[in-house]
Tab-separated table of C-alpha atoms in Angstrom:
chain	number	residue	atom	x	y	z
A	1	MET	CA	-39.422	36.651	-69.984
A	2	ALA	CA	-37.597	33.378	-69.428
A	3	ARG	CA	-36.641	32.701	-65.839
A	4	LEU	CA	-32.884	32.829	-65.161
A	5	THR	CA	-31.086	29.832	-63.715
A	6	PRO	CA	-29.234	30.616	-60.447
A	7	LEU	CA	-25.561	29.683	-60.182
A	8	ALA	CA	-26.403	27.160	-57.465
A	9	ALA	CA	-28.537	25.184	-59.942
A	10	LEU	CA	-25.723	24.593	-62.436
A	11	PRO	CA	-24.331	21.087	-62.857
A	12	GLU	CA	-21.337	20.316	-60.681
A	13	PRO	CA	-18.907	17.487	-59.922
A	14	PRO	CA	-19.813	15.447	-56.824
A	15	PRO	CA	-18.934	17.548	-53.746
A	16	ARG	CA	-17.487	16.164	-50.529
A	17	PRO	CA	-19.479	16.640	-47.291
A	18	GLY	CA	-18.208	19.647	-45.384
A	19	SER	CA	-15.551	20.752	-47.878
A	20	GLY	CA	-17.411	20.905	-51.183
A	21	HIS	CA	-14.795	20.779	-53.943
A	22	LEU	CA	-11.904	22.315	-52.001
A	23	GLN	CA	-10.229	19.005	-51.174
A	24	ASP	CA	-10.300	17.756	-54.755
A	25	TRP	CA	-9.268	21.196	-56.045
A	26	ALA	CA	-6.165	21.033	-53.880
A	27	ARG	CA	-5.272	17.392	-54.514
A	28	ALA	CA	-6.496	16.460	-58.002
A	29	PRO	CA	-8.109	19.382	-59.849
A	30	LEU	CA	-7.902	17.964	-63.389
A	31	PRO	CA	-10.293	15.030	-62.825
A	32	LEU	CA	-12.576	17.459	-60.976
A	33	LEU	CA	-12.652	19.821	-63.973
A	34	GLU	CA	-13.082	17.003	-66.470
A	35	GLU	CA	-16.057	15.631	-64.545
A	36	GLY	CA	-17.631	19.079	-64.281
A	37	ALA	CA	-17.205	19.654	-68.024
A	38	ARG	CA	-18.684	16.235	-68.804
A	39	ARG	CA	-21.775	16.977	-66.725
A	40	ALA	CA	-22.136	20.424	-68.272
A	41	ARG	CA	-21.984	18.978	-71.800
A	42	GLU	CA	-24.509	16.301	-70.891
A	43	GLY	CA	-26.874	19.079	-69.835
A	44	GLY	CA	-26.321	20.916	-73.106
A	45	GLY	CA	-24.229	23.728	-71.625
A	46	SER	CA	-20.661	24.833	-71.035
A	47	LEU	CA	-20.803	26.118	-67.454
A	48	PHE	CA	-20.532	24.236	-64.192
A	49	ARG	CA	-20.457	25.182	-60.554
A	50	LEU	CA	-17.596	24.676	-58.122
A	51	ARG	CA	-17.867	24.941	-54.335
A	52	LEU	CA	-14.621	26.683	-53.356
A	53	GLY	CA	-15.770	28.663	-50.350
A	54	LEU	CA	-17.445	31.384	-52.433
A	55	PRO	CA	-19.729	31.380	-55.495
A	56	ALA	CA	-17.597	30.001	-58.339
A	57	VAL	CA	-18.334	29.036	-61.931
A	58	MET	CA	-16.131	27.428	-64.595
A	59	GLY	CA	-16.782	27.930	-68.299
A	60	PHE	CA	-14.986	26.400	-71.261
A	61	SER	CA	-16.706	27.589	-74.436
A	62	PRO	CA	-14.936	29.926	-76.892
A	63	GLU	CA	-17.600	32.562	-76.236
A	64	TRP	CA	-16.989	32.394	-72.488
A	65	ASN	CA	-13.212	32.595	-72.930
A	66	ARG	CA	-13.520	35.609	-75.193
A	67	ARG	CA	-15.824	37.457	-72.789
A	68	VAL	CA	-13.719	36.745	-69.706
A	69	LEU	CA	-10.443	37.676	-71.401
A	70	THR	CA	-11.559	40.824	-73.220
A	71	ASP	CA	-14.014	42.472	-70.813
A	72	LEU	CA	-11.434	43.835	-68.375
A	73	ARG	CA	-13.885	46.086	-66.564
A	74	GLY	CA	-16.465	43.379	-65.933
A	75	PHE	CA	-13.976	40.632	-65.061
A	76	ARG	CA	-11.422	41.798	-62.487
A	77	SER	CA	-8.059	40.310	-61.514
A	78	ALA	CA	-8.003	41.731	-57.992
A	79	GLY	CA	-9.096	39.151	-55.435
A	80	THR	CA	-8.254	36.124	-57.602
A	81	PHE	CA	-5.908	33.146	-57.112
A	82	PRO	CA	-2.648	34.965	-58.003
A	83	ARG	CA	-3.160	37.171	-54.942
A	84	LEU	CA	-2.696	34.063	-52.785
A	85	VAL	CA	0.821	33.483	-54.157
A	86	PRO	CA	3.225	36.255	-53.043
A	87	PHE	CA	5.669	35.478	-55.865
A	88	ILE	CA	3.197	36.757	-58.480
A	89	ALA	CA	0.843	38.895	-56.337
A	90	GLY	CA	1.445	42.353	-57.712
A	91	GLY	CA	2.569	44.376	-60.685
A	92	ILE	CA	0.889	43.890	-64.026
A	93	VAL	CA	-0.594	40.532	-62.929
A	94	LEU	CA	-3.123	42.214	-60.623
A	95	THR	CA	-3.499	45.570	-62.392
A	96	ASP	CA	-7.071	46.044	-63.605
A	97	ALA	CA	-8.722	48.378	-66.100
A	98	PRO	CA	-8.464	51.244	-66.737
A	99	GLU	CA	-4.835	51.337	-65.549
A	100	HIS	CA	-3.910	48.024	-67.157
A	101	ARG	CA	-3.666	49.198	-70.768
A	102	ALA	CA	-1.274	52.042	-69.994
A	103	ARG	CA	0.878	49.781	-67.830
A	104	ARG	CA	1.089	47.137	-70.547
A	105	GLY	CA	2.055	49.830	-73.014
A	106	VAL	CA	5.055	50.628	-70.829
A	107	LEU	CA	6.121	46.999	-70.376
A	108	ASN	CA	5.384	45.515	-73.811
A	109	PRO	CA	8.463	46.884	-75.613
A	110	ALA	CA	10.861	44.975	-73.347
A	111	PHE	CA	9.190	41.651	-74.207
A	112	GLY	CA	8.535	42.196	-77.910
A	113	ARG	CA	9.726	39.608	-80.422
A	114	SER	CA	12.194	41.957	-82.120
A	115	GLU	CA	13.621	43.262	-78.834
A	116	LEU	CA	14.165	39.723	-77.516
A	117	GLU	CA	15.947	38.717	-80.715
A	118	ALA	CA	18.965	40.687	-79.474
A	119	LEU	CA	19.186	38.256	-76.534
A	120	ARG	CA	18.990	35.067	-78.602
A	121	GLU	CA	22.716	34.345	-78.785
A	122	ARG	CA	23.181	34.997	-75.069
A	123	VAL	CA	20.286	32.672	-74.258
A	124	ARG	CA	21.628	29.993	-76.606
A	125	LEU	CA	25.083	30.082	-75.015
A	126	ALA	CA	23.532	29.630	-71.563
A	127	ARG	CA	21.955	26.308	-72.599
A	128	PRO	CA	23.606	23.540	-70.542
A	129	PRO	CA	25.017	20.396	-72.132
A	130	VAL	CA	22.711	17.401	-72.459
A	131	PRO	CA	23.673	14.325	-70.426
A	132	THR	CA	24.691	11.268	-72.355
A	133	GLY	CA	22.550	8.160	-72.073
A	134	GLU	CA	19.482	8.112	-69.817
A	135	PHE	CA	18.488	11.260	-67.910
A	136	ASP	CA	15.533	13.099	-66.376
A	137	ALA	CA	14.148	15.573	-68.914
A	138	LEU	CA	12.299	17.477	-66.176
A	139	ASP	CA	15.463	17.986	-64.139
A	140	TRP	CA	17.441	19.042	-67.230
A	141	ALA	CA	14.678	21.447	-68.316
A	142	ASP	CA	14.605	22.972	-64.840
A	143	HIS	CA	18.361	23.661	-64.965
A	144	ALA	CA	18.291	24.825	-68.591
A	145	VAL	CA	15.457	27.302	-68.108
A	146	LEU	CA	17.028	28.669	-64.923
A	147	ARG	CA	20.287	29.393	-66.745
A	148	MET	CA	18.616	30.762	-69.879
A	149	LEU	CA	16.334	33.081	-67.900
A	150	ASN	CA	19.351	34.262	-65.923
A	151	ALA	CA	21.034	35.097	-69.221
A	152	ALA	CA	18.013	36.971	-70.585
A	153	TYR	CA	17.229	38.940	-67.432
A	154	PHE	CA	20.645	39.421	-65.834
A	155	SER	CA	23.315	38.466	-68.401
A	156	GLY	CA	23.963	35.427	-66.182
A	157	GLU	CA	25.028	37.580	-63.205
A	158	PHE	CA	22.312	36.641	-60.676
A	159	PRO	CA	23.688	34.097	-58.152
A	160	GLU	CA	22.306	30.772	-59.343
A	161	GLU	CA	21.901	29.350	-55.840
A	162	LEU	CA	19.754	32.310	-54.762
A	163	LEU	CA	17.742	32.175	-57.962
A	164	HIS	CA	17.048	28.466	-57.400
A	165	ALA	CA	16.037	29.103	-53.766
A	166	PHE	CA	13.663	31.876	-54.851
A	167	LEU	CA	11.871	29.754	-57.448
A	168	ALA	CA	11.848	26.385	-55.630
A	169	PRO	CA	8.701	26.957	-53.480
A	170	LEU	CA	6.591	27.389	-56.626
A	171	ARG	CA	7.229	23.745	-57.534
A	172	ARG	CA	5.713	22.416	-54.322
A	173	PRO	CA	2.021	21.756	-53.620
A	174	PHE	CA	-0.115	24.231	-51.739
A	175	PRO	CA	0.157	25.761	-49.225
A	176	TYR	CA	3.942	26.130	-49.804
A	177	PRO	CA	3.705	28.649	-52.699
A	178	ALA	CA	1.363	30.809	-50.619
A	179	LEU	CA	3.553	31.060	-47.510
A	180	PRO	CA	5.226	34.458	-46.903
A	181	ARG	CA	9.025	34.448	-47.145
A	182	PRO	CA	10.111	37.959	-46.125
A	183	ARG	CA	13.815	37.139	-45.650
A	184	LEU	CA	14.101	35.397	-49.003
A	185	PHE	CA	12.262	38.204	-50.793
A	186	ALA	CA	14.455	40.809	-49.075
A	187	HIS	CA	17.579	38.945	-50.194
A	188	VAL	CA	16.305	38.779	-53.778
A	189	ARG	CA	15.344	42.467	-53.758
A	190	ALA	CA	18.803	43.413	-52.443
A	191	GLU	CA	20.435	41.485	-55.285
A	192	LEU	CA	18.130	43.123	-57.845
A	193	ASP	CA	18.951	46.551	-56.428
A	194	TRP	CA	22.675	45.825	-56.655
A	195	LEU	CA	22.550	44.549	-60.222
A	196	ALA	CA	20.379	47.485	-61.308
A	197	LEU	CA	22.788	49.924	-59.654
A	198	ARG	CA	25.689	48.384	-61.565
A	199	ARG	CA	23.838	48.871	-64.842
A	200	ARG	CA	23.092	52.500	-64.060
A	201	ALA	CA	26.729	53.089	-63.172
A	202	ALA	CA	27.790	51.511	-66.474
A	203	GLY	CA	25.364	53.632	-68.457
A	204	GLY	CA	22.783	50.927	-69.160
A	205	GLY	CA	22.754	47.476	-70.703
A	206	ASP	CA	20.740	45.306	-73.049
A	207	ASP	CA	19.338	42.582	-70.773
A	208	LEU	CA	15.788	42.664	-69.401
A	209	LEU	CA	16.866	44.041	-66.031
A	210	ALA	CA	18.537	47.017	-67.701
A	211	VAL	CA	15.366	47.758	-69.681
A	212	LEU	CA	12.851	47.233	-66.866
A	213	ALA	CA	14.687	48.620	-63.823
A	214	PRO	CA	14.363	52.310	-64.796
A	215	LEU	CA	10.571	52.011	-65.170
A	216	PRO	CA	8.274	52.894	-62.235
A	217	GLY	CA	7.851	49.639	-60.306
A	218	GLY	CA	10.291	47.999	-62.710
A	219	LEU	CA	12.110	45.830	-60.178
A	220	GLU	CA	8.808	44.420	-58.926
A	221	GLU	CA	7.921	43.525	-62.523
A	222	VAL	CA	11.317	41.817	-62.903
A	223	ARG	CA	10.710	39.667	-59.825
A	224	ILE	CA	7.104	38.815	-60.721
A	225	SER	CA	7.713	38.065	-64.402
A	226	LEU	CA	10.710	35.908	-63.490
A	227	ALA	CA	8.618	33.891	-61.030
A	228	ALA	CA	5.831	33.547	-63.605
A	229	ALA	CA	8.267	32.460	-66.321
A	230	HIS	CA	10.340	29.717	-64.760
A	231	ASP	CA	8.022	26.816	-63.989
A	232	THR	CA	5.701	27.515	-66.908
A	233	THR	CA	8.635	27.382	-69.329
A	234	THR	CA	10.274	24.432	-67.574
A	235	HIS	CA	7.145	22.307	-67.706
A	236	ALA	CA	6.395	23.161	-71.337
A	237	LEU	CA	9.977	22.227	-72.278
A	238	ALA	CA	9.906	18.936	-70.365
A	239	TRP	CA	6.560	17.904	-71.880
A	240	THR	CA	7.800	18.775	-75.375
A	241	MET	CA	10.993	16.754	-74.866
A	242	TRP	CA	8.875	13.756	-73.918
A	243	HIS	CA	6.656	14.118	-76.978
A	244	LEU	CA	9.672	14.465	-79.273
A	245	ALA	CA	11.132	11.307	-77.774
A	246	ARG	CA	7.881	9.485	-78.584
A	247	HIS	CA	7.450	11.145	-81.988
A	248	PRO	CA	10.990	11.587	-83.354
A	249	ALA	CA	9.836	12.658	-86.820
A	250	TRP	CA	8.996	16.052	-85.285
A	251	HIS	CA	12.439	16.479	-83.705
A	252	THR	CA	13.748	18.923	-86.302
A	253	ARG	CA	14.076	22.703	-86.306
A	254	GLU	CA	11.180	22.819	-88.756
A	255	GLY	CA	9.043	20.483	-86.657
A	256	HIS	CA	9.686	22.011	-83.240
A	257	PRO	CA	7.212	24.945	-83.470
A	258	ALA	CA	4.250	22.667	-84.263
A	259	ALA	CA	5.358	20.131	-81.638
A	260	LEU	CA	5.523	22.914	-79.041
A	261	LYS	CA	2.080	24.252	-79.966
A	262	GLU	CA	0.588	20.788	-79.698
A	263	THR	CA	2.291	20.225	-76.351
A	264	LEU	CA	0.929	23.528	-75.048
A	265	ARG	CA	-2.533	22.520	-76.241
A	266	LEU	CA	-2.411	19.244	-74.338
A	267	TYR	CA	-0.598	20.520	-71.245
A	268	PRO	CA	-0.917	24.311	-70.938
A	269	PRO	CA	1.186	25.300	-67.910
A	270	GLY	CA	-1.441	27.891	-67.033
A	271	TRP	CA	-4.191	25.281	-66.841
A	272	MET	CA	-6.721	27.603	-65.193
A	273	GLY	CA	-7.353	31.342	-64.990
A	274	SER	CA	-9.534	33.296	-62.577
A	275	ARG	CA	-11.388	36.607	-62.410
A	276	ARG	CA	-13.952	38.223	-60.097
A	277	LEU	CA	-17.192	39.635	-61.464
A	278	GLY	CA	-17.291	43.398	-61.063
A	279	THR	CA	-21.021	43.544	-61.849
A	280	PRO	CA	-23.838	40.958	-61.998
A	281	LEU	CA	-23.900	39.003	-65.247
A	282	GLU	CA	-26.538	37.106	-67.158
A	283	TRP	CA	-24.842	34.474	-69.298
A	284	GLU	CA	-26.729	31.987	-71.455
A	285	GLY	CA	-29.725	32.015	-69.134
A	286	VAL	CA	-27.671	31.843	-65.926
A	287	SER	CA	-27.608	34.615	-63.308
A	288	LEU	CA	-24.105	35.175	-61.890
A	289	PRO	CA	-23.797	37.515	-58.878
A	290	ARG	CA	-21.344	40.375	-58.478
A	291	GLY	CA	-18.188	39.178	-56.737
A	292	ALA	CA	-18.504	35.604	-58.021
A	293	LEU	CA	-15.267	33.813	-58.852
A	294	VAL	CA	-15.331	33.149	-62.601
A	295	LEU	CA	-12.898	30.620	-64.030
A	296	TYR	CA	-11.728	29.611	-67.479
A	297	SER	CA	-9.521	26.653	-68.323
A	298	PRO	CA	-7.101	26.458	-71.269
A	299	TYR	CA	-6.802	22.766	-70.391
A	300	LEU	CA	-10.529	22.083	-70.808
A	301	SER	CA	-11.009	24.313	-73.839
A	302	ALA	CA	-8.132	22.710	-75.748
A	303	ARG	CA	-9.478	19.212	-75.059
A	304	ASP	CA	-13.131	19.890	-75.845
A	305	PRO	CA	-14.269	17.063	-78.154
A	306	GLY	CA	-16.849	19.400	-79.662
A	307	ARG	CA	-14.088	21.675	-80.973
A	308	TRP	CA	-11.097	19.413	-81.587
A	309	GLU	CA	-10.661	16.159	-83.490
A	310	ALA	CA	-9.047	13.448	-81.311
A	311	PRO	CA	-8.384	16.033	-78.592
A	312	GLY	CA	-6.347	13.707	-76.379
A	313	GLU	CA	-3.861	12.734	-79.094
A	314	PHE	CA	-0.548	14.387	-79.927
A	315	ARG	CA	-1.019	15.505	-83.533
A	316	PRO	CA	1.269	18.419	-84.477
A	317	GLU	CA	0.030	18.193	-88.068
A	318	ARG	CA	-3.229	19.806	-86.914
A	319	TRP	CA	-1.303	23.119	-86.773
A	320	GLN	CA	-1.184	23.309	-90.554
A	321	LYS	CA	-4.379	25.351	-90.126
A	322	PRO	CA	-5.453	27.842	-87.435
A	323	PRO	CA	-7.094	26.438	-84.288
A	324	PRO	CA	-10.734	27.092	-83.449
A	325	ALA	CA	-10.969	30.672	-82.207
A	326	TRP	CA	-10.634	31.196	-78.446
A	327	THR	CA	-9.955	27.519	-77.714
A	328	TYR	CA	-6.136	27.593	-77.679
A	329	LEU	CA	-5.108	29.776	-74.745
A	330	PRO	CA	-1.804	28.580	-73.226
A	331	PHE	CA	-0.784	32.228	-72.811
A	332	GLY	CA	-4.261	33.605	-72.164
A	333	GLY	CA	-5.661	36.053	-74.697
A	334	GLY	CA	-6.760	39.579	-75.377
A	335	GLU	CA	-5.113	42.586	-73.763
A	336	ARG	CA	-3.867	40.482	-70.838
A	337	ILE	CA	-2.056	37.900	-72.977
A	338	CYS	CA	1.083	36.637	-71.219
A	339	LEU	CA	3.819	39.258	-71.221
A	340	GLY	CA	6.520	36.583	-71.511
A	341	MET	CA	5.034	34.607	-74.417
A	342	HIS	CA	7.814	35.455	-76.907
A	343	LEU	CA	10.534	34.885	-74.310
A	344	ALA	CA	9.134	31.436	-73.484
A	345	HIS	CA	9.095	30.479	-77.174
A	346	LEU	CA	12.645	31.708	-77.645
A	347	ILE	CA	13.985	29.736	-74.665
A	348	ILE	CA	12.125	26.517	-75.445
A	349	LEU	CA	12.946	26.454	-79.148
A	350	GLU	CA	16.618	27.217	-78.480
A	351	ALA	CA	16.717	24.450	-75.873
A	352	LEU	CA	15.087	21.952	-78.244
A	353	ALA	CA	17.473	22.868	-81.058
A	354	GLY	CA	20.436	21.695	-78.976
A	355	LEU	CA	18.994	18.276	-78.131
A	356	PRO	CA	20.167	15.024	-79.689
A	357	ALA	CA	17.681	12.368	-80.732
A	358	LEU	CA	15.723	11.161	-77.708
A	359	VAL	CA	14.131	7.844	-76.838
A	360	PRO	CA	11.421	7.566	-74.161
A	361	VAL	CA	12.096	5.412	-71.128
A	362	GLY	CA	9.074	4.084	-69.244
A	363	ASP	CA	5.425	5.075	-69.338
A	364	ASP	CA	3.931	8.483	-70.095
A	365	PRO	CA	4.434	10.994	-67.261
A	366	VAL	CA	1.467	11.753	-65.027
A	367	PRO	CA	0.288	15.400	-65.124
A	368	TRP	CA	0.103	17.315	-61.853
A	369	ALA	CA	-1.690	20.651	-61.561
A	370	GLY	CA	-0.200	22.970	-58.971
A	371	VAL	CA	0.584	26.612	-59.608
A	372	THR	CA	1.398	25.330	-63.107
A	373	LEU	CA	0.591	22.093	-64.945
A	374	GLY	CA	3.691	19.943	-64.997
A	375	PRO	CA	4.620	16.281	-65.231
A	376	VAL	CA	5.212	14.261	-62.093
A	377	GLY	CA	8.894	13.506	-62.415
A	378	PRO	CA	11.141	11.978	-63.260
A	379	VAL	CA	10.587	12.172	-67.032
A	380	ARG	CA	13.047	9.544	-68.195
A	381	VAL	CA	14.484	9.786	-71.703
A	382	ARG	CA	17.663	8.499	-73.336
A	383	ALA	CA	19.876	10.654	-75.527
A	384	VAL	CA	21.236	9.108	-78.724
A	385	GLY	CA	22.977	10.479	-81.799
A	386	GLU	CA	23.705	14.148	-82.535
A	387	ALA	CA	21.963	17.399	-81.678
A	388	THR	CA	19.559	18.929	-84.192
A	389	SER	CA	21.626	22.086	-84.610
């Protein structure tokens, strides 16, 4: 029998004395991941070790992604990174098998493509006007997504100032997203209770709050899904606006879906996912212990030169055919695929449809990986001509 390789013997990026990879993980995780993947490929594998205070391994092959995302009993969400962020620490995000499937069955109807179609006009009307001349696409996307989410969840009735205050900490570097904010959360919960009470008194409603509030734990799911939706959607919209400014031939209603897919390939807002091993695992000759932190990266998998042609280039035409299986994961995959995937597409495509022709101003934005993968602002573009719709 071949001898198994221990996790500690896997290739790894250069650690720092005393802190391992924690400092680079907090300050500049993308170069850290890229270096780890490079060393893994040089060794003929697709796993590398990270020193994050507990045994941790990152994989980026399609086979690894499929196993991590479909084996819900072996790969657990409890005890992973989302638990460190109180905005998303709860509800369906941290529900494991066997309870997960039943819970998703309850929540899925509210976020289905056909159900969300009834909200399209309301979301479209909430889209703010586009500034004339030069403006910051990131700032505009932030405001647009805030208003459009407010329309979808609350028919625009949630106080915008409170909504902004609730979501703002997620845009800051750690440790800010992880700090408890009991007064803010209590204020948000009181507003959710009030809006839900009004809908019950009126006999219902057709926004997401009206659908989710009557469910067991529904208001918690409203708060968590809202927090998960805002920055991810904002960053995807801002990146897509920049790419359309640089590649104007794709700035049409017909071109927007492929441009968005290619943007999400290059800059998936959920750049990394985490699980904990519920049982020991032998994977491609490597022994991984129970309790190990196992990671997958949509960012690495969608830029793997062994799977994608010219992986660093913006080429929407590549979406004329399906992507390599289990390499395109901006919304995760399997049973735990992002609950808000269809809502994000609806908001982004409606926002893009109202944009005039754009011209880039300055150099390409620099990516920054915090809770989500966004551009370091400002993202300067100039509006010219008429909107596409």
